[in-house]
């Protein structure tokens, strides 16, 4: 799934290194007047004068970054937005974990992927705002659940972001958030038999496991149920793996169906061709 959309963003990043990572930058050969006009807003917004417009972020995402667009056009627009400092001058300074739109969070994800695709350290832009990063990471994890339907290209961008996060555990702020999703509470998704088998192989985990189960029992008794953070610690990665397997199975099924249809069509064409030839010979 991740590979399907990755090429688009990396292709977009390939036209110019951007951001604060210190890479060599090269401007696109054919400037986009529309992006250039928008870049003036980033410059104004960076002064903190209250000119930020969330509706503009939604519009920019739909015009230049949405998953329904692909190819050279999207790559060029993505590169120009990166060179304009869209992430560091507009998206990130004005991000609010509670009020940011879905498009705002997804735009940060796409722009980060573009930076990393160019070999630029995208985390450097976010590093100074730890509380803001924690809020962003939580919102990023929930992107698919905030939309009734998330196109595969957008989901691929999202998965690329997760892959980058788990590949950046040397970054302390990332490590703290990512490792919560790969910890002992995931065993709550196992059957009692499987959990007991694993505890037998790793007896040192028996005491922490009892604490995890006790905490979950208390949380389950809360009027609102377990908090979102606990739910993610338990089921985020197992659910993601199941979705990936299901997506691969569906893709395989569709590929087999297409191959079968092509094969049937080929047989029918040969039969019709043979019949035509016989008729011609008879004439």
PDB file of C-alpha atoms in Angstrom:
ATOM      1  CA  UNK A   1       0.000   0.000   0.000  1.00  0.00           C
ATOM      2  CA  UNK A   2       2.773   2.415   1.005  1.00  0.00           C
ATOM      3  CA  UNK A   3       4.685   1.900  -2.209  1.00  0.00           C
ATOM      4  CA  UNK A   4       1.700   2.748  -4.356  1.00  0.00           C
ATOM      5  CA  UNK A   5       1.617   6.433  -3.367  1.00  0.00           C
ATOM      6  CA  UNK A   6       5.200   6.899  -2.375  1.00  0.00           C
ATOM      7  CA  UNK A   7       6.455   7.492  -5.883  1.00  0.00           C
ATOM      8  CA  UNK A   8       4.188  10.502  -6.297  1.00  0.00           C
ATOM      9  CA  UNK A   9       5.557  12.420  -3.331  1.00  0.00           C
ATOM     10  CA  UNK A  10       9.130  11.428  -3.838  1.00  0.00           C
ATOM     11  CA  UNK A  11       8.792  12.393  -7.463  1.00  0.00           C
ATOM     12  CA  UNK A  12       7.449  15.746  -6.291  1.00  0.00           C
ATOM     13  CA  UNK A  13      10.319  16.234  -3.940  1.00  0.00           C
ATOM     14  CA  UNK A  14      12.855  15.345  -6.605  1.00  0.00           C
ATOM     15  CA  UNK A  15      12.456  18.671  -8.386  1.00  0.00           C
ATOM     16  CA  UNK A  16      14.061  20.648  -5.602  1.00  0.00           C
ATOM     17  CA  UNK A  17      15.425  20.232  -2.102  1.00  0.00           C
ATOM     18  CA  UNK A  18      13.553  22.325   0.361  1.00  0.00           C
ATOM     19  CA  UNK A  19      13.138  23.375   3.926  1.00  0.00           C
ATOM     20  CA  UNK A  20      15.644  23.872   6.682  1.00  0.00           C
ATOM     21  CA  UNK A  21      17.698  20.749   6.063  1.00  0.00           C
ATOM     22  CA  UNK A  22      20.432  22.594   4.223  1.00  0.00           C
ATOM     23  CA  UNK A  23      20.114  20.605   0.963  1.00  0.00           C
ATOM     24  CA  UNK A  24      20.885  22.142  -2.415  1.00  0.00           C
ATOM     25  CA  UNK A  25      17.747  23.805  -3.746  1.00  0.00           C
ATOM     26  CA  UNK A  26      16.790  24.276  -7.376  1.00  0.00           C
ATOM     27  CA  UNK A  27      13.764  26.191  -8.580  1.00  0.00           C
ATOM     28  CA  UNK A  28      11.263  24.554 -10.951  1.00  0.00           C
ATOM     29  CA  UNK A  29      11.904  25.461 -14.571  1.00  0.00           C
ATOM     30  CA  UNK A  30       8.356  26.742 -15.140  1.00  0.00           C
ATOM     31  CA  UNK A  31       7.116  28.787 -12.162  1.00  0.00           C
ATOM     32  CA  UNK A  32       3.449  28.456 -11.266  1.00  0.00           C
ATOM     33  CA  UNK A  33       1.968  31.954 -10.937  1.00  0.00           C
ATOM     34  CA  UNK A  34      -0.803  30.579  -8.709  1.00  0.00           C
ATOM     35  CA  UNK A  35       1.640  29.008  -6.253  1.00  0.00           C
ATOM     36  CA  UNK A  36       3.794  32.153  -6.374  1.00  0.00           C
ATOM     37  CA  UNK A  37       0.768  34.226  -5.423  1.00  0.00           C
ATOM     38  CA  UNK A  38      -0.040  31.896  -2.562  1.00  0.00           C
ATOM     39  CA  UNK A  39       3.571  32.019  -1.364  1.00  0.00           C
ATOM     40  CA  UNK A  40       3.022  35.676  -0.506  1.00  0.00           C
ATOM     41  CA  UNK A  41       0.516  34.489   2.066  1.00  0.00           C
ATOM     42  CA  UNK A  42       3.094  32.235   3.677  1.00  0.00           C
ATOM     43  CA  UNK A  43       5.422  35.210   4.057  1.00  0.00           C
ATOM     44  CA  UNK A  44       2.681  37.333   5.624  1.00  0.00           C
ATOM     45  CA  UNK A  45       1.458  34.479   7.810  1.00  0.00           C
ATOM     46  CA  UNK A  46       4.940  33.878   9.192  1.00  0.00           C
ATOM     47  CA  UNK A  47       4.856  37.342  10.805  1.00  0.00           C
ATOM     48  CA  UNK A  48       2.129  36.181  13.161  1.00  0.00           C
ATOM     49  CA  UNK A  49      -0.222  39.038  12.229  1.00  0.00           C
ATOM     50  CA  UNK A  50      -3.369  36.936  12.351  1.00  0.00           C
ATOM     51  CA  UNK A  51      -3.830  36.493   8.612  1.00  0.00           C
ATOM     52  CA  UNK A  52      -3.934  32.693   8.735  1.00  0.00           C
ATOM     53  CA  UNK A  53      -6.896  31.215   6.883  1.00  0.00           C
ATOM     54  CA  UNK A  54      -7.818  27.566   7.448  1.00  0.00           C
ATOM     55  CA  UNK A  55     -10.068  27.668   4.400  1.00  0.00           C
ATOM     56  CA  UNK A  56      -7.015  28.507   2.308  1.00  0.00           C
ATOM     57  CA  UNK A  57      -5.252  25.382   3.609  1.00  0.00           C
ATOM     58  CA  UNK A  58      -8.254  23.293   2.594  1.00  0.00           C
ATOM     59  CA  UNK A  59      -8.249  24.914  -0.853  1.00  0.00           C
ATOM     60  CA  UNK A  60      -4.502  24.409  -1.377  1.00  0.00           C
ATOM     61  CA  UNK A  61      -4.801  20.767  -0.412  1.00  0.00           C
ATOM     62  CA  UNK A  62      -7.602  20.169  -2.881  1.00  0.00           C
ATOM     63  CA  UNK A  63      -5.838  22.031  -5.693  1.00  0.00           C
ATOM     64  CA  UNK A  64      -2.259  20.805  -5.308  1.00  0.00           C
ATOM     65  CA  UNK A  65      -1.866  17.966  -2.798  1.00  0.00           C
ATOM     66  CA  UNK A  66      -4.978  15.769  -2.826  1.00  0.00           C
ATOM     67  CA  UNK A  67      -4.523  12.082  -3.503  1.00  0.00           C
ATOM     68  CA  UNK A  68      -6.722  12.192  -6.580  1.00  0.00           C
ATOM     69  CA  UNK A  69      -3.970  14.079  -8.415  1.00  0.00           C
ATOM     70  CA  UNK A  70      -0.817  12.356  -9.612  1.00  0.00           C
ATOM     71  CA  UNK A  71       1.873  12.621 -12.231  1.00  0.00           C
ATOM     72  CA  UNK A  72       4.130  15.491 -13.207  1.00  0.00           C
ATOM     73  CA  UNK A  73       1.601  18.224 -12.463  1.00  0.00           C
ATOM     74  CA  UNK A  74       1.232  17.222  -8.825  1.00  0.00           C
ATOM     75  CA  UNK A  75       4.976  16.676  -8.487  1.00  0.00           C
ATOM     76  CA  UNK A  76       5.728  20.164  -9.806  1.00  0.00           C
ATOM     77  CA  UNK A  77       3.137  21.799  -7.542  1.00  0.00           C
ATOM     78  CA  UNK A  78       4.432  19.884  -4.530  1.00  0.00           C
ATOM     79  CA  UNK A  79       7.987  20.973  -5.276  1.00  0.00           C
ATOM     80  CA  UNK A  80       6.959  24.619  -5.600  1.00  0.00           C
ATOM     81  CA  UNK A  81       5.032  24.542  -2.350  1.00  0.00           C
ATOM     82  CA  UNK A  82       8.048  23.025  -0.626  1.00  0.00           C
ATOM     83  CA  UNK A  83      10.360  25.703  -2.022  1.00  0.00           C
ATOM     84  CA  UNK A  84       7.942  28.410  -0.886  1.00  0.00           C
ATOM     85  CA  UNK A  85       8.280  27.260   2.736  1.00  0.00           C
ATOM     86  CA  UNK A  86       4.630  26.242   2.970  1.00  0.00           C
ATOM     87  CA  UNK A  87       5.264  23.798   5.818  1.00  0.00           C
ATOM     88  CA  UNK A  88       7.577  25.847   8.005  1.00  0.00           C
ATOM     89  CA  UNK A  89       6.045  29.275   7.339  1.00  0.00           C
ATOM     90  CA  UNK A  90       2.345  28.530   7.272  1.00  0.00           C
ATOM     91  CA  UNK A  91       1.171  25.022   8.070  1.00  0.00           C
ATOM     92  CA  UNK A  92       3.246  24.336  11.167  1.00  0.00           C
ATOM     93  CA  UNK A  93       3.227  27.734  12.928  1.00  0.00           C
ATOM     94  CA  UNK A  94      -0.568  27.819  12.708  1.00  0.00           C
ATOM     95  CA  UNK A  95      -1.304  24.189  13.519  1.00  0.00           C
ATOM     96  CA  UNK A  96      -3.667  23.608  16.437  1.00  0.00           C
ATOM     97  CA  UNK A  97      -4.317  20.027  17.447  1.00  0.00           C
ATOM     98  CA  UNK A  98      -7.949  20.664  18.384  1.00  0.00           C
ATOM     99  CA  UNK A  99      -9.128  22.968  15.617  1.00  0.00           C
ATOM    100  CA  UNK A 100      -6.965  22.036  12.601  1.00  0.00           C
ATOM    101  CA  UNK A 101      -8.891  20.644   9.656  1.00  0.00           C
ATOM    102  CA  UNK A 102      -8.322  17.179   8.224  1.00  0.00           C
ATOM    103  CA  UNK A 103      -6.682  18.813   5.214  1.00  0.00           C
ATOM    104  CA  UNK A 104      -4.323  20.773   7.477  1.00  0.00           C
ATOM    105  CA  UNK A 105      -3.058  17.608   9.182  1.00  0.00           C
ATOM    106  CA  UNK A 106      -2.812  15.721   5.892  1.00  0.00           C
ATOM    107  CA  UNK A 107      -0.965  18.640   4.271  1.00  0.00           C
ATOM    108  CA  UNK A 108       1.711  18.458   6.974  1.00  0.00           C
ATOM    109  CA  UNK A 109       2.015  14.712   6.373  1.00  0.00           C
ATOM    110  CA  UNK A 110       2.434  15.213   2.611  1.00  0.00           C
ATOM    111  CA  UNK A 111       4.952  18.041   2.998  1.00  0.00           C
ATOM    112  CA  UNK A 112       6.992  16.040   5.515  1.00  0.00           C
ATOM    113  CA  UNK A 113       7.070  13.107   3.108  1.00  0.00           C
ATOM    114  CA  UNK A 114       8.291  15.465   0.398  1.00  0.00           C
ATOM    115  CA  UNK A 115      11.140  16.721   2.582  1.00  0.00           C
ATOM    116  CA  UNK A 116      12.244  13.228   3.543  1.00  0.00           C
ATOM    117  CA  UNK A 117      11.987  12.172  -0.093  1.00  0.00           C
ATOM    118  CA  UNK A 118      14.560  14.847  -0.895  1.00  0.00           C
ATOM    119  CA  UNK A 119      16.879  13.690   1.872  1.00  0.00           C
ATOM    120  CA  UNK A 120      15.981  16.661   4.097  1.00  0.00           C
ATOM    121  CA  UNK A 121      15.360  16.223   7.837  1.00  0.00           C
ATOM    122  CA  UNK A 122      11.671  17.037   8.089  1.00  0.00           C
ATOM    123  CA  UNK A 123      11.629  16.586  11.868  1.00  0.00           C
ATOM    124  CA  UNK A 124      13.861  19.662  12.201  1.00  0.00           C
ATOM    125  CA  UNK A 125      10.881  21.863  11.343  1.00  0.00           C
ATOM    126  CA  UNK A 126       8.802  20.373  14.173  1.00  0.00           C
ATOM    127  CA  UNK A 127      11.452  19.797  16.818  1.00  0.00           C
ATOM    128  CA  UNK A 128      11.174  23.059  18.734  1.00  0.00           C
ATOM    129  CA  UNK A 129       7.436  22.611  19.461  1.00  0.00           C
ATOM    130  CA  UNK A 130       7.194  19.386  21.454  1.00  0.00           C
ATOM    131  CA  UNK A 131       3.622  19.801  22.686  1.00  0.00           C
ATOM    132  CA  UNK A 132       2.480  20.761  19.209  1.00  0.00           C
ATOM    133  CA  UNK A 133       4.246  17.744  17.737  1.00  0.00           C
ATOM    134  CA  UNK A 134       2.538  15.392  20.220  1.00  0.00           C
ATOM    135  CA  UNK A 135      -0.834  16.847  19.224  1.00  0.00           C
ATOM    136  CA  UNK A 136       0.008  16.554  15.523  1.00  0.00           C
ATOM    137  CA  UNK A 137       1.143  12.946  15.841  1.00  0.00           C
ATOM    138  CA  UNK A 138      -2.094  12.018  17.582  1.00  0.00           C
ATOM    139  CA  UNK A 139      -4.155  13.705  14.877  1.00  0.00           C
ATOM    140  CA  UNK A 140      -2.058  12.074  12.154  1.00  0.00           C
ATOM    141  CA  UNK A 141      -2.739   8.609  13.560  1.00  0.00           C
ATOM    142  CA  UNK A 142      -6.463   9.236  13.333  1.00  0.00           C
ATOM    143  CA  UNK A 143      -6.588  10.573   9.771  1.00  0.00           C
ATOM    144  CA  UNK A 144      -8.279   7.493   8.218  1.00  0.00           C
ATOM    145  CA  UNK A 145     -10.914   7.373  10.973  1.00  0.00           C
ATOM    146  CA  UNK A 146     -11.832  11.025  10.419  1.00  0.00           C
ATOM    147  CA  UNK A 147     -12.945  10.334   6.855  1.00  0.00           C
ATOM    148  CA  UNK A 148     -15.681   7.992   5.684  1.00  0.00           C
ATOM    149  CA  UNK A 149     -13.467   7.093   2.726  1.00  0.00           C
ATOM    150  CA  UNK A 150      -9.767   7.775   2.235  1.00  0.00           C
ATOM    151  CA  UNK A 151      -8.464   7.271  -1.328  1.00  0.00           C
ATOM    152  CA  UNK A 152      -5.594   4.820  -1.696  1.00  0.00           C
ATOM    153  CA  UNK A 153      -3.105   7.464  -2.801  1.00  0.00           C
ATOM    154  CA  UNK A 154      -3.818   9.484   0.341  1.00  0.00           C
ATOM    155  CA  UNK A 155      -3.660   6.363   2.468  1.00  0.00           C
ATOM    156  CA  UNK A 156      -0.304   5.572   0.877  1.00  0.00           C
ATOM    157  CA  UNK A 157       1.005   9.001   1.899  1.00  0.00           C
ATOM    158  CA  UNK A 158      -0.215   8.307   5.421  1.00  0.00           C
ATOM    159  CA  UNK A 159       1.499   4.919   5.546  1.00  0.00           C
ATOM    160  CA  UNK A 160       4.734   6.467   4.242  1.00  0.00           C
ATOM    161  CA  UNK A 161       4.605   8.913   7.138  1.00  0.00           C
ATOM    162  CA  UNK A 162       4.201   6.031   9.624  1.00  0.00           C
ATOM    163  CA  UNK A 163       7.075   4.129   8.011  1.00  0.00           C
ATOM    164  CA  UNK A 164       9.266   7.227   8.342  1.00  0.00           C
ATOM    165  CA  UNK A 165       8.236   7.690  11.978  1.00  0.00           C
ATOM    166  CA  UNK A 166       9.152   4.120  12.934  1.00  0.00           C
ATOM    167  CA  UNK A 167      12.369   4.520  10.988  1.00  0.00           C
ATOM    168  CA  UNK A 168      13.274   7.626  13.008  1.00  0.00           C
ATOM    169  CA  UNK A 169      13.364   6.220  16.523  1.00  0.00           C
ATOM    170  CA  UNK A 170      16.647   8.009  17.129  1.00  0.00           C
ATOM    171  CA  UNK A 171      14.520  11.190  17.214  1.00  0.00           C
ATOM    172  CA  UNK A 172      13.400  11.378  20.854  1.00  0.00           C
ATOM    173  CA  UNK A 173      10.070  13.117  20.284  1.00  0.00           C
ATOM    174  CA  UNK A 174       9.168  10.595  17.589  1.00  0.00           C
ATOM    175  CA  UNK A 175      10.347   7.617  19.616  1.00  0.00           C
ATOM    176  CA  UNK A 176       8.156   8.512  22.599  1.00  0.00           C
ATOM    177  CA  UNK A 177       5.030   8.560  20.440  1.00  0.00           C
ATOM    178  CA  UNK A 178       5.813   5.678  18.096  1.00  0.00           C
ATOM    179  CA  UNK A 179       6.851   3.116  20.690  1.00  0.00           C
ATOM    180  CA  UNK A 180       3.563   3.538  22.523  1.00  0.00           C
ATOM    181  CA  UNK A 181       1.995   1.816  19.528  1.00  0.00           C
ATOM    182  CA  UNK A 182       4.371  -1.166  19.695  1.00  0.00           C
ATOM    183  CA  UNK A 183       4.212  -2.039  23.375  1.00  0.00           C
ATOM    184  CA  UNK A 184       2.765  -4.727  25.637  1.00  0.00           C
ATOM    185  CA  UNK A 185      -0.890  -3.589  25.435  1.00  0.00           C
ATOM    186  CA  UNK A 186      -0.973  -4.994  21.882  1.00  0.00           C
ATOM    187  CA  UNK A 187      -1.101  -8.446  23.497  1.00  0.00           C
ATOM    188  CA  UNK A 188      -4.658  -7.648  24.578  1.00  0.00           C
ATOM    189  CA  UNK A 189      -5.661  -8.449  20.997  1.00  0.00           C
ATOM    190  CA  UNK A 190      -4.318 -12.002  21.400  1.00  0.00           C
ATOM    191  CA  UNK A 191      -6.334 -14.946  22.611  1.00  0.00           C
ATOM    192  CA  UNK A 192      -5.756 -16.039  26.218  1.00  0.00           C
ATOM    193  CA  UNK A 193      -3.934 -19.087  24.916  1.00  0.00           C
ATOM    194  CA  UNK A 194      -1.566 -17.120  22.706  1.00  0.00           C
ATOM    195  CA  UNK A 195      -0.870 -14.573  25.442  1.00  0.00           C
ATOM    196  CA  UNK A 196      -0.116 -17.353  27.941  1.00  0.00           C
ATOM    197  CA  UNK A 197       2.249 -18.992  25.464  1.00  0.00           C
ATOM    198  CA  UNK A 198       4.191 -15.774  24.998  1.00  0.00           C
ATOM    199  CA  UNK A 199       4.330 -15.097  28.726  1.00  0.00           C
ATOM    200  CA  UNK A 200       5.691 -18.584  29.279  1.00  0.00           C
ATOM    201  CA  UNK A 201       8.481 -17.839  26.809  1.00  0.00           C
ATOM    202  CA  UNK A 202       9.148 -14.442  28.438  1.00  0.00           C
ATOM    203  CA  UNK A 203       8.352 -14.764  32.166  1.00  0.00           C
ATOM    204  CA  UNK A 204       9.854 -11.351  32.948  1.00  0.00           C
ATOM    205  CA  UNK A 205       6.794  -9.812  31.284  1.00  0.00           C
ATOM    206  CA  UNK A 206       4.311 -11.473  33.665  1.00  0.00           C
ATOM    207  CA  UNK A 207       4.249  -8.612  36.153  1.00  0.00           C
ATOM    208  CA  UNK A 208       3.933  -5.815  33.535  1.00  0.00           C
ATOM    209  CA  UNK A 209       1.238  -7.873  31.819  1.00  0.00           C
ATOM    210  CA  UNK A 210      -0.812  -8.056  35.013  1.00  0.00           C
ATOM    211  CA  UNK A 211      -0.539  -4.276  35.347  1.00  0.00           C
ATOM    212  CA  UNK A 212      -1.690  -3.785  31.747  1.00  0.00           C
ATOM    213  CA  UNK A 213      -4.734  -6.019  32.258  1.00  0.00           C
ATOM    214  CA  UNK A 214      -5.607  -4.315  35.554  1.00  0.00           C
ATOM    215  CA  UNK A 215      -5.414  -0.891  33.951  1.00  0.00           C
ATOM    216  CA  UNK A 216      -7.575  -1.982  31.049  1.00  0.00           C
ATOM    217  CA  UNK A 217     -10.217  -3.381  33.420  1.00  0.00           C
ATOM    218  CA  UNK A 218     -10.403  -0.019  35.208  1.00  0.00           C
ATOM    219  CA  UNK A 219     -10.602   1.895  31.930  1.00  0.00           C
ATOM    220  CA  UNK A 220     -13.320  -0.372  30.595  1.00  0.00           C
ATOM    221  CA  UNK A 221     -15.461   0.544  33.598  1.00  0.00           C
ATOM    222  CA  UNK A 222     -15.276   4.266  32.801  1.00  0.00           C
ATOM    223  CA  UNK A 223     -18.526   5.807  31.469  1.00  0.00           C
ATOM    224  CA  UNK A 224     -16.797   6.737  28.209  1.00  0.00           C
ATOM    225  CA  UNK A 225     -14.770   3.517  28.009  1.00  0.00           C
ATOM    226  CA  UNK A 226     -10.999   3.299  27.507  1.00  0.00           C
ATOM    227  CA  UNK A 227      -9.379   6.588  26.381  1.00  0.00           C
ATOM    228  CA  UNK A 228      -8.313   6.907  22.768  1.00  0.00           C
ATOM    229  CA  UNK A 229      -4.629   6.657  23.675  1.00  0.00           C
ATOM    230  CA  UNK A 230      -5.190   3.258  25.327  1.00  0.00           C
ATOM    231  CA  UNK A 231      -7.246   2.025  22.393  1.00  0.00           C
ATOM    232  CA  UNK A 232      -4.425   2.914  20.015  1.00  0.00           C
ATOM    233  CA  UNK A 233      -1.791   1.234  22.188  1.00  0.00           C
ATOM    234  CA  UNK A 234      -3.852  -1.935  22.003  1.00  0.00           C
ATOM    235  CA  UNK A 235      -5.142  -2.086  18.463  1.00  0.00           C
ATOM    236  CA  UNK A 236      -3.529   0.495  16.149  1.00  0.00           C
ATOM    237  CA  UNK A 237      -0.757  -1.672  14.679  1.00  0.00           C
ATOM    238  CA  UNK A 238      -2.736  -4.952  14.673  1.00  0.00           C
ATOM    239  CA  UNK A 239      -5.574  -3.163  12.887  1.00  0.00           C
ATOM    240  CA  UNK A 240      -3.172  -1.588  10.382  1.00  0.00           C
ATOM    241  CA  UNK A 241      -1.636  -4.984   9.623  1.00  0.00           C
ATOM    242  CA  UNK A 242      -5.066  -6.534   9.082  1.00  0.00           C
ATOM    243  CA  UNK A 243      -6.056  -3.724   6.753  1.00  0.00           C
ATOM    244  CA  UNK A 244      -2.836  -4.166   4.793  1.00  0.00           C
ATOM    245  CA  UNK A 245      -3.385  -7.908   4.389  1.00  0.00           C
ATOM    246  CA  UNK A 246      -6.992  -7.309   3.327  1.00  0.00           C
ATOM    247  CA  UNK A 247      -5.888  -4.680   0.788  1.00  0.00           C
ATOM    248  CA  UNK A 248      -3.290  -7.017  -0.683  1.00  0.00           C
ATOM    249  CA  UNK A 249      -5.827  -9.831  -0.891  1.00  0.00           C
ATOM    250  CA  UNK A 250      -8.312  -7.540  -2.627  1.00  0.00           C
ATOM    251  CA  UNK A 251      -5.670  -6.355  -5.086  1.00  0.00           C
ATOM    252  CA  UNK A 252      -4.721  -9.948  -5.837  1.00  0.00           C
ATOM    253  CA  UNK A 253      -8.358 -10.895  -6.329  1.00  0.00           C
ATOM    254  CA  UNK A 254      -8.903  -8.028  -8.746  1.00  0.00           C
ATOM    255  CA  UNK A 255      -5.727  -8.894 -10.650  1.00  0.00           C
ATOM    256  CA  UNK A 256      -6.826 -12.520 -10.990  1.00  0.00           C
ATOM    257  CA  UNK A 257     -10.281 -11.405 -12.144  1.00  0.00           C
ATOM    258  CA  UNK A 258      -8.792  -9.112 -14.766  1.00  0.00           C
ATOM    259  CA  UNK A 259      -6.482 -11.874 -15.976  1.00  0.00           C
ATOM    260  CA  UNK A 260      -9.402 -14.287 -16.227  1.00  0.00           C
ATOM    261  CA  UNK A 261     -11.473 -11.806 -18.225  1.00  0.00           C
ATOM    262  CA  UNK A 262      -8.548 -11.197 -20.591  1.00  0.00           C
ATOM    263  CA  UNK A 263      -8.126 -14.926 -21.059  1.00  0.00           C
ATOM    264  CA  UNK A 264     -11.811 -15.472 -21.822  1.00  0.00           C
ATOM    265  CA  UNK A 265     -11.787 -12.568 -24.249  1.00  0.00           C
ATOM    266  CA  UNK A 266      -8.775 -14.014 -26.027  1.00  0.00           C
ATOM    267  CA  UNK A 267     -10.474 -17.402 -26.462  1.00  0.00           C
ATOM    268  CA  UNK A 268     -13.650 -15.795 -27.790  1.00  0.00           C
ATOM    269  CA  UNK A 269     -11.682 -13.683 -30.244  1.00  0.00           C
ATOM    270  CA  UNK A 270      -9.832 -16.734 -31.521  1.00  0.00           C
ATOM    271  CA  UNK A 271     -13.086 -18.637 -31.951  1.00  0.00           C
ATOM    272  CA  UNK A 272     -14.664 -15.788 -33.871  1.00  0.00           C
ATOM    273  CA  UNK A 273     -11.546 -15.411 -35.984  1.00  0.00           C
ATOM    274  CA  UNK A 274     -11.568 -19.130 -36.785  1.00  0.00           C
ATOM    275  CA  UNK A 275     -15.209 -19.051 -37.758  1.00  0.00           C
ATOM    276  CA  UNK A 276     -14.628 -16.094 -40.059  1.00  0.00           C
ATOM    277  CA  UNK A 277     -11.742 -17.837 -41.745  1.00  0.00           C
ATOM    278  CA  UNK A 278     -13.836 -20.962 -42.371  1.00  0.00           C
ATOM    279  CA  UNK A 279     -16.585 -18.889 -43.921  1.00  0.00           C
ATOM    280  CA  UNK A 280     -14.090 -17.191 -46.199  1.00  0.00           C
ATOM    281  CA  UNK A 281     -12.712 -20.532 -47.316  1.00  0.00           C
ATOM    282  CA  UNK A 282     -16.168 -21.839 -48.051  1.00  0.00           C
ATOM    283  CA  UNK A 283     -16.897 -18.855 -50.237  1.00  0.00           C
TER     284      UNK A 283
END
